[in-house]
């Protein structure tokens, strides 16, 4: 064991010495005329790809060392695609020089097509700053000739689908070992139509999960969970701050003891900021009044097998993405008008703030006060049902808190990309 440790330490020392010597040769030459940018796009873009494709600027690790802060935000489009909003914020000598560009990625675009389009738009946005820097004398601009496909682009007024977008998804999973096994199936579908005046969303989903546990040679426990849900939304845009809508929901759940639950609720929403600024900031206040019809799978603790109710719900939500970081949160208050003592209050908050150079603080909090569990079945849950969360249990509150801090120091440059041995090489997604 000692011999292995000695060999490991010797190899580590040799590697450190070689890395130090290699680093002296690998450090790129100083470019005092290059525009320094701070790329702030979170999970919205492939940073390694952008650094390889856009090499005429220097990438800074902290915005305080940059000439330009590039803030990238996204929101979904009516056609199922993504709208990227690129906010160029000038700093230091470019203070006050700002511009906003937008890139629309269609639903059918691949990740490679998205990152290529985003890279080209970033280059266009940087022209303004590079042209006013010492590197401007080396700047050349070319405009590609329009191809035939672009010249003959389809007239949007001739859309045979009338802006409707449909999606379907079917999937499942199977896993197990000698003493237990699990299988699940799921399916969903949606239809959406979005214009400046109207937004309409309709969706449905269903899922089935079965778990089997071999407790002993003669005893087996089987847990089955079924859930189905359908929802609809129609919203009319009134002004840049007001909107009017109606929501509908139908669901069935073994976990929540619903054989069929229906809710239809008209409502109104006010945004303290114009909706056109939604990628950067939103502060909304929404109020709905709903009619509820509940059919339960088992008799509830209040002796009901079915009932009809009226409720109202007030929701305030905040979403910010600014140069200092991100913040989002919401507070929901729901209450049954038939019995005001039955209510629920929930609060959610998440933030990631750069407090000073290299130091960030993040926090996620979710709290709720529950007094409206009218769906709970009569009788006590079995030990097995409690352990596998087969049905909802009575509770007066719920909470979840997660927080962390991060501190980064060292070189202010962040240009080099080296993907060897898992160092990152693009966007990859794994399913579990």
Coordinates of C-alpha atoms in Angstrom, one line a residue:
X1 CA 0.0 0.0 0.0
X2 CA 2.8 2.4 0.9
X3 CA 4.6 1.6 -2.3
X4 CA 1.4 2.4 -4.3
X5 CA 1.1 5.7 -2.5
X6 CA 4.7 6.6 -3.3
X7 CA 4.2 5.8 -7.0
X8 CA 1.0 7.9 -7.1
X9 CA 2.7 10.9 -5.4
X10 CA 5.7 10.6 -7.8
X11 CA 3.3 10.5 -10.8
X12 CA 1.4 13.5 -9.4
X13 CA 4.6 15.5 -9.0
X14 CA 5.7 14.7 -12.5
X15 CA 2.3 15.6 -13.9
X16 CA 2.3 18.9 -12.0
X17 CA 5.8 19.8 -13.3
X18 CA 4.8 18.9 -16.9
X19 CA 1.5 20.8 -16.6
X20 CA 3.3 23.9 -15.3
X21 CA 5.8 23.8 -18.1
X22 CA 3.1 23.1 -20.6
X23 CA 1.0 25.9 -19.2
X24 CA 3.8 28.4 -19.8
X25 CA 3.7 27.5 -23.5
X26 CA -0.1 27.1 -23.8
X27 CA -1.1 30.5 -22.3
X28 CA -2.4 32.6 -25.3
X29 CA -0.5 35.8 -26.1
X30 CA -1.8 39.0 -24.6
X31 CA -4.4 40.8 -26.7
X32 CA -4.7 44.3 -25.3
X33 CA -6.9 45.4 -28.2
X34 CA -9.5 42.6 -27.9
X35 CA -12.9 43.4 -26.5
X36 CA -13.5 41.6 -23.2
X37 CA -17.0 40.1 -22.8
X38 CA -18.7 38.4 -19.9
X39 CA -21.0 35.7 -21.3
X40 CA -24.0 35.3 -19.0
X41 CA -26.3 32.6 -20.5
X42 CA -26.6 30.0 -17.8
X43 CA -28.0 26.7 -19.3
X44 CA -29.3 28.5 -22.4
X45 CA -26.3 28.1 -24.7
X46 CA -23.3 25.9 -25.4
X47 CA -20.5 28.1 -24.0
X48 CA -17.7 25.8 -25.2
X49 CA -19.0 26.0 -28.7
X50 CA -19.3 29.8 -28.6
X51 CA -15.7 30.2 -27.4
X52 CA -14.4 28.0 -30.2
X53 CA -16.5 29.9 -32.9
X54 CA -16.1 33.5 -31.6
X55 CA -12.4 33.9 -31.1
X56 CA -11.9 37.6 -31.7
X57 CA -12.9 38.6 -28.2
X58 CA -11.6 37.7 -24.7
X59 CA -14.0 35.9 -22.3
X60 CA -13.9 37.1 -18.7
X61 CA -14.7 35.1 -15.6
X62 CA -16.2 38.1 -13.9
X63 CA -18.3 40.9 -15.3
X64 CA -16.3 43.6 -13.5
X65 CA -13.3 42.8 -15.7
X66 CA -15.4 42.9 -19.0
X67 CA -16.1 45.7 -21.5
X68 CA -19.4 44.1 -22.5
X69 CA -21.9 42.0 -20.4
X70 CA -23.9 39.7 -22.7
X71 CA -27.0 38.6 -20.9
X72 CA -29.0 35.8 -22.7
X73 CA -32.6 35.0 -21.7
X74 CA -35.2 32.8 -23.3
X75 CA -38.9 32.3 -23.5
X76 CA -41.1 29.8 -25.4
X77 CA -42.8 30.8 -28.6
X78 CA -46.3 29.9 -29.7
X79 CA -45.0 27.5 -32.2
X80 CA -43.1 25.5 -29.6
X81 CA -39.8 27.0 -30.4
X82 CA -37.5 29.3 -28.3
X83 CA -36.9 33.0 -28.5
X84 CA -33.4 34.0 -27.3
X85 CA -33.1 37.6 -26.2
X86 CA -29.5 38.9 -26.3
X87 CA -28.9 42.0 -24.2
X88 CA -25.5 43.7 -24.8
X89 CA -24.7 45.9 -21.8
X90 CA -21.7 48.2 -22.3
X91 CA -19.2 48.6 -19.4
X92 CA -16.1 50.7 -18.7
X93 CA -15.4 52.6 -21.9
X94 CA -18.6 51.3 -23.5
X95 CA -20.8 52.4 -20.5
X96 CA -24.3 53.3 -21.7
X97 CA -23.8 51.6 -25.1
X98 CA -26.6 48.9 -25.1
X99 CA -28.5 47.0 -27.6
X100 CA -31.0 44.1 -27.7
X101 CA -31.1 41.4 -30.4
X102 CA -33.5 38.4 -30.7
X103 CA -33.0 35.0 -32.3
X104 CA -36.0 32.7 -33.0
X105 CA -35.2 29.0 -32.9
X106 CA -38.0 26.9 -34.4
X107 CA -39.4 23.8 -32.6
X108 CA -37.9 21.5 -35.2
X109 CA -34.3 22.9 -35.0
X110 CA -31.6 20.7 -33.6
X111 CA -29.2 21.8 -30.8
X112 CA -26.5 22.3 -33.4
X113 CA -28.7 24.5 -35.5
X114 CA -29.6 26.5 -32.5
X115 CA -26.1 27.1 -31.3
X116 CA -25.0 28.1 -34.9
X117 CA -27.8 30.6 -35.2
X118 CA -27.0 32.0 -31.8
X119 CA -23.3 32.4 -32.5
X120 CA -24.0 34.3 -35.7
X121 CA -26.3 36.7 -33.9
X122 CA -23.7 37.3 -31.1
X123 CA -21.1 38.1 -33.8
X124 CA -23.5 40.7 -35.3
X125 CA -24.1 42.3 -31.9
X126 CA -20.4 42.5 -31.1
X127 CA -19.6 44.4 -34.3
X128 CA -20.8 47.6 -32.7
X129 CA -18.2 47.3 -29.9
X130 CA -15.3 45.8 -31.9
X131 CA -15.6 48.6 -34.5
X132 CA -15.0 51.2 -31.7
X133 CA -12.1 49.3 -30.2
X134 CA -8.4 49.2 -31.3
X135 CA -9.3 45.9 -33.1
X136 CA -11.7 47.8 -35.3
X137 CA -9.1 48.4 -38.0
X138 CA -9.0 44.6 -38.6
X139 CA -12.7 44.3 -38.8
X140 CA -14.2 43.1 -42.1
X141 CA -18.0 42.7 -42.8
X142 CA -19.5 40.5 -45.4
X143 CA -23.1 39.9 -46.3
X144 CA -24.0 36.4 -47.8
X145 CA -26.1 36.3 -50.9
X146 CA -29.7 35.3 -50.3
X147 CA -30.4 31.7 -51.3
X148 CA -33.4 30.7 -53.3
X149 CA -35.1 29.1 -50.3
X150 CA -35.0 32.3 -48.3
X151 CA -36.1 34.4 -51.2
X152 CA -39.2 32.2 -51.7
X153 CA -40.1 32.0 -48.0
X154 CA -43.6 31.0 -47.4
X155 CA -46.2 33.7 -46.7
X156 CA -47.2 33.3 -43.0
X157 CA -50.7 34.3 -44.0
X158 CA -51.0 31.1 -46.0
X159 CA -50.2 28.9 -43.0
X160 CA -52.4 25.8 -43.5
X161 CA -52.3 25.1 -39.7
X162 CA -53.5 28.6 -38.8
X163 CA -50.7 28.8 -36.1
X164 CA -51.8 25.7 -34.3
X165 CA -48.9 23.5 -33.0
X166 CA -49.5 19.9 -31.9
X167 CA -47.2 17.6 -29.8
X168 CA -47.4 14.0 -28.7
X169 CA -45.1 11.9 -26.5
X170 CA -45.2 8.3 -25.5
X171 CA -42.6 6.5 -23.3
X172 CA -41.9 4.2 -20.5
X173 CA -39.3 2.5 -18.4
X174 CA -38.5 -1.0 -17.0
X175 CA -36.0 -1.8 -14.4
X176 CA -35.5 -4.4 -11.7
X177 CA -33.3 -6.9 -9.8
X178 CA -33.9 -10.2 -8.1
X179 CA -35.9 -8.8 -5.2
X180 CA -37.9 -6.0 -6.8
X181 CA -38.9 -4.7 -10.2
X182 CA -40.6 -1.6 -11.6
X183 CA -42.3 -0.5 -14.8
X184 CA -43.9 2.7 -15.9
X185 CA -45.8 3.9 -19.0
X186 CA -46.6 7.5 -19.9
X187 CA -48.2 9.5 -22.7
X188 CA -49.1 13.1 -23.4
X189 CA -50.4 15.4 -26.1
X190 CA -51.0 19.1 -26.5
X191 CA -52.4 21.7 -28.9
X192 CA -51.3 25.3 -28.7
X193 CA -52.1 28.5 -30.6
X194 CA -50.4 31.8 -29.8
X195 CA -50.9 35.2 -31.3
X196 CA -50.4 38.7 -29.9
X197 CA -54.1 38.9 -29.2
X198 CA -54.8 35.3 -28.0
X199 CA -53.1 32.4 -26.2
X200 CA -54.7 29.0 -26.2
X201 CA -53.2 25.9 -24.7
X202 CA -54.8 22.4 -24.4
X203 CA -53.0 19.4 -23.0
X204 CA -53.6 15.9 -21.7
X205 CA -51.3 13.3 -20.0
X206 CA -51.5 9.9 -18.4
X207 CA -49.1 7.8 -16.5
X208 CA -49.0 4.3 -14.9
X209 CA -46.3 3.0 -12.5
X210 CA -46.1 -0.4 -10.9
X211 CA -43.5 -1.5 -8.3
X212 CA -43.2 -5.1 -7.0
X213 CA -41.2 -6.0 -3.9
X214 CA -40.3 -9.5 -2.8
X215 CA -40.4 -9.2 1.0
X216 CA -39.8 -12.9 1.6
X217 CA -40.0 -16.2 -0.2
X218 CA -43.8 -16.3 0.4
X219 CA -44.7 -12.6 0.6
X220 CA -44.8 -10.0 -2.2
X221 CA -45.9 -6.4 -2.0
X222 CA -47.3 -4.6 -5.2
X223 CA -47.7 -0.9 -5.5
X224 CA -49.7 0.7 -8.4
X225 CA -50.1 4.4 -9.1
X226 CA -52.3 5.9 -11.9
X227 CA -52.6 9.5 -12.8
X228 CA -54.4 11.3 -15.7
X229 CA -54.8 15.0 -16.3
X230 CA -56.2 17.3 -18.9
X231 CA -56.1 21.1 -19.0
X232 CA -57.2 24.0 -21.1
X233 CA -56.3 27.7 -21.1
X234 CA -57.6 30.6 -23.2
X235 CA -56.2 34.1 -22.6
X236 CA -57.2 37.4 -24.2
X237 CA -54.5 40.2 -24.3
X238 CA -56.1 43.5 -23.2
X239 CA -53.2 45.9 -22.8
X240 CA -49.4 45.7 -22.1
X241 CA -50.3 45.1 -18.5
X242 CA -53.8 43.5 -18.4
X243 CA -55.1 40.1 -19.6
X244 CA -58.3 38.1 -19.2
X245 CA -58.5 34.3 -19.3
X246 CA -60.3 31.1 -18.4
X247 CA -58.7 27.9 -17.2
X248 CA -60.0 24.4 -17.0
X249 CA -58.6 21.2 -15.4
X250 CA -59.7 17.6 -15.2
X251 CA -57.7 15.0 -13.3
X252 CA -57.8 11.5 -11.8
X253 CA -55.2 10.3 -9.2
X254 CA -54.9 7.2 -7.1
X255 CA -52.4 9.1 -4.9
X256 CA -54.8 12.0 -4.2
X257 CA -57.9 9.8 -4.0
X258 CA -59.6 11.5 -7.0
X259 CA -61.7 9.4 -9.4
X260 CA -62.5 12.6 -11.3
X261 CA -61.8 16.2 -10.3
X262 CA -63.0 19.1 -12.5
X263 CA -62.3 22.8 -12.1
X264 CA -63.3 25.7 -14.4
X265 CA -62.2 29.2 -13.4
X266 CA -62.3 32.6 -15.2
X267 CA -59.7 35.2 -14.0
X268 CA -57.7 38.3 -14.6
X269 CA -54.0 39.1 -14.5
X270 CA -52.1 42.3 -14.1
X271 CA -48.3 42.6 -14.9
X272 CA -46.6 45.6 -13.2
X273 CA -44.1 45.6 -16.1
X274 CA -45.0 45.5 -19.8
X275 CA -45.4 42.0 -21.1
X276 CA -42.8 42.9 -23.8
X277 CA -40.1 42.8 -21.0
X278 CA -41.0 39.3 -19.9
X279 CA -37.6 37.8 -20.7
X280 CA -35.9 40.2 -18.2
X281 CA -38.6 40.9 -15.6
X282 CA -42.1 40.1 -14.6
X283 CA -44.3 40.8 -11.6
X284 CA -47.8 39.6 -12.0
X285 CA -50.9 39.5 -9.8
X286 CA -53.5 36.9 -10.9
X287 CA -57.0 36.2 -9.5
X288 CA -59.4 33.4 -10.5
X289 CA -62.8 32.2 -9.2
X290 CA -63.4 28.5 -9.8
X291 CA -66.2 25.9 -9.8
X292 CA -65.1 22.5 -8.6
X293 CA -66.7 19.1 -8.9
X294 CA -65.0 16.2 -7.0
X295 CA -65.7 12.5 -7.3
X296 CA -63.5 10.5 -4.9
X297 CA -62.3 6.9 -5.2
X298 CA -62.8 6.2 -1.5
X299 CA -65.0 8.0 1.1
X300 CA -63.2 10.9 2.5
X301 CA -62.5 11.8 6.2
X302 CA -65.5 14.2 5.9
X303 CA -67.8 11.4 4.8
X304 CA -68.0 12.5 1.2
X305 CA -67.9 10.4 -2.0
X306 CA -68.7 13.4 -4.2
X307 CA -69.2 17.1 -3.8
X308 CA -69.4 20.5 -5.6
X309 CA -67.5 23.5 -4.4
X310 CA -66.6 27.1 -5.2
X311 CA -63.1 28.4 -4.7
X312 CA -60.9 31.5 -5.4
X313 CA -57.2 31.8 -5.9
X314 CA -54.8 34.7 -5.7
X315 CA -51.3 34.3 -7.1
X316 CA -48.4 36.8 -7.2
X317 CA -45.3 35.9 -9.1
X318 CA -41.9 37.5 -9.7
X319 CA -39.2 36.6 -12.2
X320 CA -36.0 38.6 -12.7
X321 CA -32.9 38.0 -14.7
X322 CA -30.5 40.9 -14.4
X323 CA -26.8 41.5 -14.6
X324 CA -26.4 40.9 -10.8
X325 CA -28.1 37.5 -11.1
X326 CA -31.5 35.8 -11.1
X327 CA -34.5 35.8 -8.8
X328 CA -37.9 34.2 -9.0
X329 CA -40.7 33.6 -6.5
X330 CA -44.4 33.2 -6.0
X331 CA -47.1 33.3 -3.3
X332 CA -50.4 31.4 -3.8
X333 CA -53.5 31.7 -1.6
X334 CA -56.4 29.4 -2.3
X335 CA -59.6 29.0 -0.4
X336 CA -62.9 27.2 -0.6
X337 CA -65.8 29.8 -0.5
X338 CA -68.2 27.1 0.8
X339 CA -66.0 26.7 3.9
X340 CA -63.4 29.5 4.4
X341 CA -61.6 27.4 7.0
X342 CA -60.4 25.2 4.2
X343 CA -57.5 27.1 2.7
X344 CA -53.9 26.7 1.5
X345 CA -51.0 29.1 1.4
X346 CA -47.7 28.3 -0.5
X347 CA -44.6 30.3 -1.2
X348 CA -41.7 29.6 -3.4
X349 CA -38.5 31.5 -3.9
X350 CA -35.2 30.9 -5.8
X351 CA -32.2 33.3 -6.3
X352 CA -28.7 33.2 -7.5
X353 CA -26.8 36.5 -6.7
X354 CA -23.3 37.6 -7.4
X355 CA -22.5 39.5 -4.2
X356 CA -18.9 40.5 -5.2
X357 CA -16.2 39.4 -7.6
X358 CA -16.1 35.6 -7.7
X359 CA -18.6 35.1 -4.9
X360 CA -22.1 33.9 -5.5
X361 CA -25.0 32.9 -3.2
X362 CA -27.9 30.7 -4.2
X363 CA -31.0 29.6 -2.4
X364 CA -34.2 27.7 -3.1
X365 CA -37.1 27.7 -0.7
X366 CA -40.6 26.2 -0.8
X367 CA -43.0 26.5 2.1
X368 CA -46.7 25.8 2.4
X369 CA -49.5 25.9 5.0
X370 CA -52.1 23.2 4.2
X371 CA -55.7 23.3 5.5
X372 CA -57.6 22.1 2.4
X373 CA -56.9 18.4 2.2
X374 CA -60.6 17.5 1.8
X375 CA -59.8 14.6 -0.5
X376 CA -58.0 12.4 2.1
X377 CA -59.6 8.9 2.3
X378 CA -61.1 7.7 5.6
X379 CA -59.0 5.2 7.6
X380 CA -55.3 4.9 8.3
X381 CA -52.7 4.2 5.7
X382 CA -50.9 0.9 5.9
X383 CA -47.1 0.8 6.7
X384 CA -46.5 -0.2 3.1
X385 CA -48.5 2.7 1.7
X386 CA -46.6 5.1 3.9
X387 CA -43.2 3.8 2.9
X388 CA -43.8 3.8 -0.9
X389 CA -45.8 7.0 -0.9
X390 CA -48.8 5.2 -2.4
X391 CA -51.3 7.8 -1.1
X392 CA -51.2 11.3 0.3
X393 CA -51.1 11.6 4.0
X394 CA -52.6 14.3 6.2
X395 CA -50.2 17.2 6.9
X396 CA -50.5 20.8 8.1
X397 CA -47.4 22.1 6.4
X398 CA -44.6 21.3 3.9
X399 CA -41.2 22.8 3.5
X400 CA -38.0 22.5 1.5
X401 CA -34.9 24.6 1.7
X402 CA -31.7 24.4 -0.2
X403 CA -28.8 26.9 -0.3
X404 CA -25.1 27.2 -1.2
X405 CA -22.3 29.6 -1.8
X406 CA -19.5 29.5 -4.4
X407 CA -16.3 31.4 -4.7
X408 CA -14.0 31.5 -7.7
X409 CA -10.6 33.1 -7.9
X410 CA -7.6 33.1 -10.1
X411 CA -7.1 34.2 -13.7
X412 CA -9.6 36.7 -15.1
X413 CA -9.5 35.0 -18.5
X414 CA -11.9 32.2 -19.5
X415 CA -11.0 31.6 -23.2
X416 CA -9.6 28.1 -23.5
X417 CA -11.7 25.0 -24.2
X418 CA -10.2 21.6 -23.5
X419 CA -12.8 18.7 -23.4
X420 CA -10.3 15.9 -22.8
X421 CA -11.3 13.4 -20.1
X422 CA -14.8 14.7 -19.5
X423 CA -13.9 18.4 -19.7
X424 CA -17.1 19.3 -21.5
X425 CA -17.8 19.2 -25.2
X426 CA -21.3 20.5 -25.9
X427 CA -24.8 19.8 -24.9
X428 CA -25.6 16.2 -24.0
X429 CA -28.8 15.0 -22.4
X430 CA -29.3 11.8 -20.5
X431 CA -32.7 10.2 -19.5
X432 CA -33.3 8.2 -16.4

